[in-house]
Amino acid sequence: MTGRFRRVMAGLLIVCMGGLSAPLPALAGIVSTETAVLGAERGRLASMLERSEVQERLLVLGVDPANARVRVAALSDAEAAQLAAQLDELPAGGDILGVAVLIFLVLLFTDMMGYTKIFPFTRSAR
């Protein structure tokens, strides 16, 4: 019985392997650099929407993250490239002018209190 089972299984495997060896259609074409870059930008936008900070901020603004993913997927290639370019131009850590003003005010306050002497136009409170 095991000999007969092995012969049946071997025959079945031969038939299956013969069916798989039929040529499958293959599509090949040249992908332009622009198409590859636009696909990468769309992927970068989609991965940005997956970040927890971005999703939390979207919820604060009243936007459903799933709805935002659908809208990003519906963007045309030109719109995706434009949005990615705008994101690249945004400051990473915030506004540098605000940080500079804060540092100036702290130094001015410490100068006026007499702890430092940085600015010549201030008088010490001491």
mmCIF file of N, CA, C and O in Angstrom, residues 54-63:
data_model
loop_
_atom_site.group_PDB
_atom_site.id
_atom_site.type_symbol
_atom_site.label_atom_id
_atom_site.label_comp_id
_atom_site.label_asym_id
_atom_site.label_seq_id
_atom_site.Cartn_x
_atom_site.Cartn_y
_atom_site.Cartn_z
ATOM 1 N N VAL A 54 2.578 62.585 14.427
ATOM 2 C CA VAL A 54 1.779 63.176 13.354
ATOM 3 C C VAL A 54 0.309 62.815 13.542
ATOM 4 O O VAL A 54 -0.578 63.652 13.383
ATOM 5 N N GLN A 55 0.055 61.561 13.900
ATOM 6 C CA GLN A 55 -1.332 61.136 14.106
ATOM 7 C C GLN A 55 -1.965 61.882 15.273
ATOM 8 O O GLN A 55 -3.131 62.277 15.202
ATOM 9 N N GLU A 56 -1.200 62.095 16.349
ATOM 10 C CA GLU A 56 -1.737 62.842 17.495
ATOM 11 C C GLU A 56 -2.060 64.279 17.095
ATOM 12 O O GLU A 56 -3.095 64.815 17.477
ATOM 13 N N ARG A 57 -1.168 64.896 16.320
ATOM 14 C CA ARG A 57 -1.393 66.279 15.890
ATOM 15 C C ARG A 57 -2.602 66.371 14.964
ATOM 16 O O ARG A 57 -3.382 67.323 15.041
ATOM 17 N N LEU A 58 -2.766 65.366 14.095
ATOM 18 C CA LEU A 58 -3.939 65.350 13.215
ATOM 19 C C LEU A 58 -5.221 65.261 14.027
ATOM 20 O O LEU A 58 -6.207 65.935 13.719
ATOM 21 N N LEU A 59 -5.210 64.427 15.066
ATOM 22 C CA LEU A 59 -6.400 64.301 15.917
ATOM 23 C C LEU A 59 -6.700 65.611 16.645
ATOM 24 O O LEU A 59 -7.859 65.984 16.800
ATOM 25 N N VAL A 60 -5.640 66.309 17.097
ATOM 26 C CA VAL A 60 -5.836 67.601 17.759
ATOM 27 C C VAL A 60 -6.474 68.594 16.792
ATOM 28 O O VAL A 60 -7.331 69.386 17.169
ATOM 29 N N LEU A 61 -6.055 68.531 15.526
ATOM 30 C CA LEU A 61 -6.602 69.442 14.520
ATOM 31 C C LEU A 61 -7.971 68.997 14.009
ATOM 32 O O LEU A 61 -8.577 69.696 13.198
ATOM 33 N N GLY A 62 -8.444 67.831 14.443
ATOM 34 C CA GLY A 62 -9.766 67.358 14.047
ATOM 35 C C GLY A 62 -9.780 66.581 12.743
ATOM 36 O O GLY A 62 -10.821 66.489 12.089
ATOM 37 N N VAL A 63 -8.640 66.017 12.355
ATOM 38 C CA VAL A 63 -8.553 65.246 11.115
ATOM 39 C C VAL A 63 -8.336 63.787 11.462
ATOM 40 O O VAL A 63 -7.466 63.457 12.275
#
